Coordinates of C-alpha atoms in Angstrom, one line a residue:
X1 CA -25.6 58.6 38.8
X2 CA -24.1 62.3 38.7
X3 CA -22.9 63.4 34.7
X4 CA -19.1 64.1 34.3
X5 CA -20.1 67.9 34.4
X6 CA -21.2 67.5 37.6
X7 CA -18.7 64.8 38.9
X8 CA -15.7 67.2 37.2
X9 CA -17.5 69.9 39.5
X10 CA -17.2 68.0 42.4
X11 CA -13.9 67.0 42.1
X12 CA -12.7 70.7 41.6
X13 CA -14.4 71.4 44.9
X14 CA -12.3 68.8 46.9
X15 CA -9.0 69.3 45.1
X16 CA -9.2 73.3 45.3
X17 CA -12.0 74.3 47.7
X18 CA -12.3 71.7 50.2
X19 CA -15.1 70.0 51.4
X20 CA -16.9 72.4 53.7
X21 CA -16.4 75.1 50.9
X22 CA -20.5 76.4 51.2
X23 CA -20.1 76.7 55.1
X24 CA -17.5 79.2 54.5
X25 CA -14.1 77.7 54.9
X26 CA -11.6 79.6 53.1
X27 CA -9.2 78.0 50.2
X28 CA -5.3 78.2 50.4
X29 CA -6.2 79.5 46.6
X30 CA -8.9 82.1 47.7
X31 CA -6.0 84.3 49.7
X32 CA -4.5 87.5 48.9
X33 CA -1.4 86.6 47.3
X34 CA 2.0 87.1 49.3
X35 CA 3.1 90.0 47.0
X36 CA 0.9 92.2 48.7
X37 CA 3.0 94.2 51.1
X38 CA 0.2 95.5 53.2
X39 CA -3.5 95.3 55.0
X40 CA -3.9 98.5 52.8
X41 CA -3.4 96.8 49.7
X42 CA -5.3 93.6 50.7
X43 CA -8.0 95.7 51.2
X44 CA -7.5 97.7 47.7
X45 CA -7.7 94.4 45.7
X46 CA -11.1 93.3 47.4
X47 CA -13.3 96.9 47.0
X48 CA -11.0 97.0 43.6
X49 CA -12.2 93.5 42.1
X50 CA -15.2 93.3 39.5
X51 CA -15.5 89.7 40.9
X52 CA -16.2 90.8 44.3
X53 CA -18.3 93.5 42.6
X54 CA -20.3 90.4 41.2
X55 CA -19.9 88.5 44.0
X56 CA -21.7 90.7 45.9
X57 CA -24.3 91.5 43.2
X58 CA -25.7 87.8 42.9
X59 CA -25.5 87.3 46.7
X60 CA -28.0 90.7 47.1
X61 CA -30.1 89.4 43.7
X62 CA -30.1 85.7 44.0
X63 CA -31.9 83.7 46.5
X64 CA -32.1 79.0 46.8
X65 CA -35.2 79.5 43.8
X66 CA -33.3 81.7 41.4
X67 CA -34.2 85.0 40.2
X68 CA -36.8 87.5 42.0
X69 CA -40.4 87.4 40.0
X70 CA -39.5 90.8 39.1
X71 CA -36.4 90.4 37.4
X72 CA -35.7 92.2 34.7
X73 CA -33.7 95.4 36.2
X74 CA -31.7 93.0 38.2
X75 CA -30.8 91.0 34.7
X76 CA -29.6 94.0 33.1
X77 CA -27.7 94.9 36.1
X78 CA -25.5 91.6 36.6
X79 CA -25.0 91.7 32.4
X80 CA -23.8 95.4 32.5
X81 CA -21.4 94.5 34.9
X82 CA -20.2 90.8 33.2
X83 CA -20.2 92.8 29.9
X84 CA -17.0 94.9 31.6
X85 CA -15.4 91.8 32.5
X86 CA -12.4 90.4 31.0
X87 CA -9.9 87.5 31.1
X88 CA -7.4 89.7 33.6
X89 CA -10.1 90.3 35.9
X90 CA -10.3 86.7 36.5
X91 CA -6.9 85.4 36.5
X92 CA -6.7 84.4 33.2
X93 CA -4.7 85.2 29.8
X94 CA -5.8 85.1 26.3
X95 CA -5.0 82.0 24.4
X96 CA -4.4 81.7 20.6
X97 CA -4.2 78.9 18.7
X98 CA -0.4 78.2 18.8
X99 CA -1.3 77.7 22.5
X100 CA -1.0 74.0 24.3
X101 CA -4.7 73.8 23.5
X102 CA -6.6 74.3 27.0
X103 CA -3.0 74.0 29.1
X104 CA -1.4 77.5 27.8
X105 CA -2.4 79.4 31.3
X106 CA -1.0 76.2 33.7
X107 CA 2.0 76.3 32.5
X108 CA 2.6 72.6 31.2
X109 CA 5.0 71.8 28.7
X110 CA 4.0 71.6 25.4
X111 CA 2.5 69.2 23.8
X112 CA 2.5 66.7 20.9
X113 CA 0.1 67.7 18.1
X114 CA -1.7 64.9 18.4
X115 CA -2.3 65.0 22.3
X116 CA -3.3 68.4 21.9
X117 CA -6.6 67.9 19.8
X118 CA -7.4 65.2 22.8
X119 CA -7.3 68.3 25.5
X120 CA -9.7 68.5 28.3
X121 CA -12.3 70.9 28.6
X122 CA -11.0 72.8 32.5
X123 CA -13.8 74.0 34.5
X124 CA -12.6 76.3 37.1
X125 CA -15.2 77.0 39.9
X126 CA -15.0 80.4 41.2
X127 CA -18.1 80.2 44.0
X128 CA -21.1 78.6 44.9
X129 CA -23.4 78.3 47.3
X130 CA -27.1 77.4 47.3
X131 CA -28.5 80.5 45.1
X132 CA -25.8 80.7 42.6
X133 CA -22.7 79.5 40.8
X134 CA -19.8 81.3 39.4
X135 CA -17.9 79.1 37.2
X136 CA -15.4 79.2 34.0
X137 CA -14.8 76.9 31.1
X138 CA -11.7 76.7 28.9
X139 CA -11.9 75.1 26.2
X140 CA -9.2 74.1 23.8
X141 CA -10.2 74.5 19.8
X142 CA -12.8 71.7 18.8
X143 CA -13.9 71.0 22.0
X144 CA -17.6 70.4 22.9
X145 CA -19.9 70.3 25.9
X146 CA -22.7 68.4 24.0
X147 CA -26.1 69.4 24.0
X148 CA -27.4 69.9 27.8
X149 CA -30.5 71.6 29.7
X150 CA -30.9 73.7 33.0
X151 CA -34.0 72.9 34.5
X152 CA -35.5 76.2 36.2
X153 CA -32.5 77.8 36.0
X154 CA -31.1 81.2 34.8
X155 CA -27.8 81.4 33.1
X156 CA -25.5 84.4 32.2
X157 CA -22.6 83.6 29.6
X158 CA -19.8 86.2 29.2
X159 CA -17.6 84.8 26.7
X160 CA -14.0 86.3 27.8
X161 CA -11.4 85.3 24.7
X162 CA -12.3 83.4 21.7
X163 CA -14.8 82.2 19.8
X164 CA -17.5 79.8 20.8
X165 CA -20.7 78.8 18.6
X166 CA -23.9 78.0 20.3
X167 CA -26.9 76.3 19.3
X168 CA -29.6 76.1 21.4
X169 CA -33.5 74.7 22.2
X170 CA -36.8 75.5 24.2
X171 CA -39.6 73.3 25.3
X172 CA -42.4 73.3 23.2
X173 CA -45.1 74.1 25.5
X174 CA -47.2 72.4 26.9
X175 CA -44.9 69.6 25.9
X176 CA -45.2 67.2 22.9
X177 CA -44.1 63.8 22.6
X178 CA -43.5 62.0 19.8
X179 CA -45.9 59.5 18.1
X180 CA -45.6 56.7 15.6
X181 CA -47.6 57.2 12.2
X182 CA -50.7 55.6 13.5
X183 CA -50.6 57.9 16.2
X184 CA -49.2 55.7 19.1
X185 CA -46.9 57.0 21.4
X186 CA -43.2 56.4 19.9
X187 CA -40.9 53.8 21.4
X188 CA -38.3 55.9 21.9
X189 CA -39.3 59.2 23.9
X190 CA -39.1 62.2 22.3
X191 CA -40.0 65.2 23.3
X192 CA -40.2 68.7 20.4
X193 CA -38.4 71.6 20.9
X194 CA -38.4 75.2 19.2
X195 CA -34.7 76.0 17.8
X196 CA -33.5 79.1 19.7
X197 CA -30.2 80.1 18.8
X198 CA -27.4 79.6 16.4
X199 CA -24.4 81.9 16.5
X200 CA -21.0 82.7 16.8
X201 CA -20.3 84.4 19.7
X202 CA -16.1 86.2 19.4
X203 CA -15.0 87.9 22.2
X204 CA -15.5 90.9 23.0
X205 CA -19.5 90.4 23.3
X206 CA -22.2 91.0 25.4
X207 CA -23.9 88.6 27.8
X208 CA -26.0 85.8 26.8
X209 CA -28.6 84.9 29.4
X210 CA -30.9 82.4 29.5
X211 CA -34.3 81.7 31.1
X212 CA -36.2 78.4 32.1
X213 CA -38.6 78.7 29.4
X214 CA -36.6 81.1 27.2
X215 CA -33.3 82.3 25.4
X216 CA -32.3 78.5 25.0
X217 CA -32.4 76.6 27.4
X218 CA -31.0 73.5 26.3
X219 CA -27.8 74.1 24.6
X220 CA -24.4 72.9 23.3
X221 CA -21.6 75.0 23.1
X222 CA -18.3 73.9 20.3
X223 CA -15.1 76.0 20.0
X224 CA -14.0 77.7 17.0
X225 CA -10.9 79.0 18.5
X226 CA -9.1 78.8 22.4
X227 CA -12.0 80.3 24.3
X228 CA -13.1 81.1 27.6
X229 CA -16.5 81.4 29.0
X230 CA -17.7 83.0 32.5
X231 CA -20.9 81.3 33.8
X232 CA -23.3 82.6 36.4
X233 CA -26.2 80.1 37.3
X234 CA -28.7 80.6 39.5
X235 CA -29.8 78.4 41.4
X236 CA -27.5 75.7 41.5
X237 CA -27.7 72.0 39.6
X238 CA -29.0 70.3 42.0
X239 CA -30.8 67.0 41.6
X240 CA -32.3 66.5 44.7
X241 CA -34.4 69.7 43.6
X242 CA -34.8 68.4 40.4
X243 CA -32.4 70.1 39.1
X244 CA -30.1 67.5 37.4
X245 CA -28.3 68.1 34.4
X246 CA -29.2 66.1 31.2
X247 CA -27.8 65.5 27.8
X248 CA -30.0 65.2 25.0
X249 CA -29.6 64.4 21.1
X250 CA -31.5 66.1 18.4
X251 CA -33.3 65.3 15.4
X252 CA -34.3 68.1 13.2
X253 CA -38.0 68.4 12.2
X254 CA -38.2 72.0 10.7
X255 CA -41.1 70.8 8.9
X256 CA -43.1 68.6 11.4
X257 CA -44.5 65.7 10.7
X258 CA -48.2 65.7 11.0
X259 CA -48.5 63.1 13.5
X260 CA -46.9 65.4 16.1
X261 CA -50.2 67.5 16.2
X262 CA -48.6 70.3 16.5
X263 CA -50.1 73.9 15.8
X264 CA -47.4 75.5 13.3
X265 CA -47.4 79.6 14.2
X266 CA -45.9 82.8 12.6
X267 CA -46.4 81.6 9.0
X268 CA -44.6 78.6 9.5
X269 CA -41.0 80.3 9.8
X270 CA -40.0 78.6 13.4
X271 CA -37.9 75.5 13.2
X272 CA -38.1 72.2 15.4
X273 CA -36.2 69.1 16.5
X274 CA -36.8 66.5 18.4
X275 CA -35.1 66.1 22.0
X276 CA -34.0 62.3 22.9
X277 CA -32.2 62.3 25.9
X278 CA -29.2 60.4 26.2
X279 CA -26.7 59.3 28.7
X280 CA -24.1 61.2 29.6
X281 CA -21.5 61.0 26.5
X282 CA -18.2 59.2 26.8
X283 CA -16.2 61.3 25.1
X284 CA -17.0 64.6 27.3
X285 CA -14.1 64.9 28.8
X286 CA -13.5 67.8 31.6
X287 CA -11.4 68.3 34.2
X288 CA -10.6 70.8 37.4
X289 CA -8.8 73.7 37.0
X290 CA -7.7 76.3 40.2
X291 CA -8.8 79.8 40.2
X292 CA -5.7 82.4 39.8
X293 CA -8.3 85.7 40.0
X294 CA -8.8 87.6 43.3
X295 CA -10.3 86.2 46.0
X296 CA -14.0 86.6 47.1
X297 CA -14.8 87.9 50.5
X298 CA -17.9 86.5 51.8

């Protein structure tokens, strides 16, 4: 059964994209706007755009397995350029918190105070095709997109407006699973995981990026304030790949129990949890949301 993240990214396909999207079809929303009064400045907004700019960065970087073996240059490259990137250049304008919490750039009347702190999560999707995703997520103050992984994947994080606090995991490797005292494999799976990150991350900010076996894999983002975040992911989710997306709940174990058999390195200093995955949580709640920025030429 496909998670609401990936069911909400679905849906945003067919309302905005349409279904043969990845073939190439254009969008009613992907075309030059009407105000522009010529071929001349059609043209000016595409070679003009930092979104085409990364457009056609990822689509010369990335290929269906990700990142090259050598990619380090090519990481610096694509965060350099998301590092210059802010709301404007994608169609969007900064909230604050007196704004309908999530709504303030679709122009919806405003809400009750109580509806507000019940505000979806909007996930706009920007691109995709089989090597990578170009996706945003506003988020309303208070909202969360619980902890998560990305199996084999790569993912940049610009944060655009706001503030957005991130706590993340890696596998322990080669993986550990949790045991009972007497050293019996534990009921309930577990698996332990080395705490990565935890900051606050305020616009403006560099890139985050993250690896499959670094920089946090698994993580869950919560938002201090209105907030905005640009994703690149490379490759897709994509489950018949084995790339499904999966929600997990942790349980601190910064000192480790001795039935875990784990090795403790650097003096003791690194903290762990353990990982129990979980079914997709009821009260994620996300919906579609239509890209306003200019349009990609493929």
């Amino acid at each position: 059964m496909l998670s609401k993240f990936q069911i909400a990214v679905d849906n945003a396909r067919k309302l905005f994209f349409g279904a043969n999207k990845t073939q190439g079809s254009s969008s009613p929303f992907t075309q030059c706007s009407s105000l522009s009064s010529s071929a001349d400045m059609v043209e000016h907004q595409f070679s003009s755009s930092k979104v085409q700019a990364l457009y056609e960065l990822c689509k010369s970087t990335f290929s269906p397995s990700g990142l090259p073996p050598s990619s380090s240059a090519a990481v610096q490259k694509i965060s350099s350029l998301l590092d210059s990137i802010g709301p404007a250049d994608v169609g969007l304008k900064e909230e604050t918190s007196d704004d309908d919490r999530g709504h303030g750039m679709f122009g919806l009347q405003r809400l009750s105070r109580v509806a507000k702190w019940s505000q979806p999560i909007t996930y706009i999707d920007v691109y995709e095709c089989d090597s990578f995703t170009m996706c945003i997520f506003c988020f309303p103050t208070s909202s969360v997109i619980p902890l998560h992984d990305h199996p084999g994947m790569t993912v940049f994080s610009k944060v655009l407006y706001g503030s957005l606090h991130v706590k993340a995991y890696d596998w322990v490797e080669p993986a550990v699973l949790s045991k009972t005292k007497d050293g019996f494999p534990s009921a309930l799976t577990e698996r332990l995981a080395k705490f990565a990150v935890d900051k606050v991350l305020t616009a403006p900010c560099v890139t985050s990026v993250l690896y499959p076996n670094a920089g946090g894999n698994l993580h869950c983002f919560t938002a201090l304030t209105p907030c905005a975040v640009l994703d690149i992911l490379t490759p897709t989710y994509n489950e018949q790949a084995g790339r499904k997306c999966t929600y997990y709940h942790d349980y601190p174990d910064s000192k480790l129990s001795a039935a875990s058999g784990v090795e403790v390195k650097d003096g003791g200093t690194e903290e762990y949890a353990w990982l129990s995955e979980i079914e997709t949580p009821e009260d994620l709640y996300m919906r579609p949301g239509q890209y306003t920025g200019p349009a990609i030429r493929e």
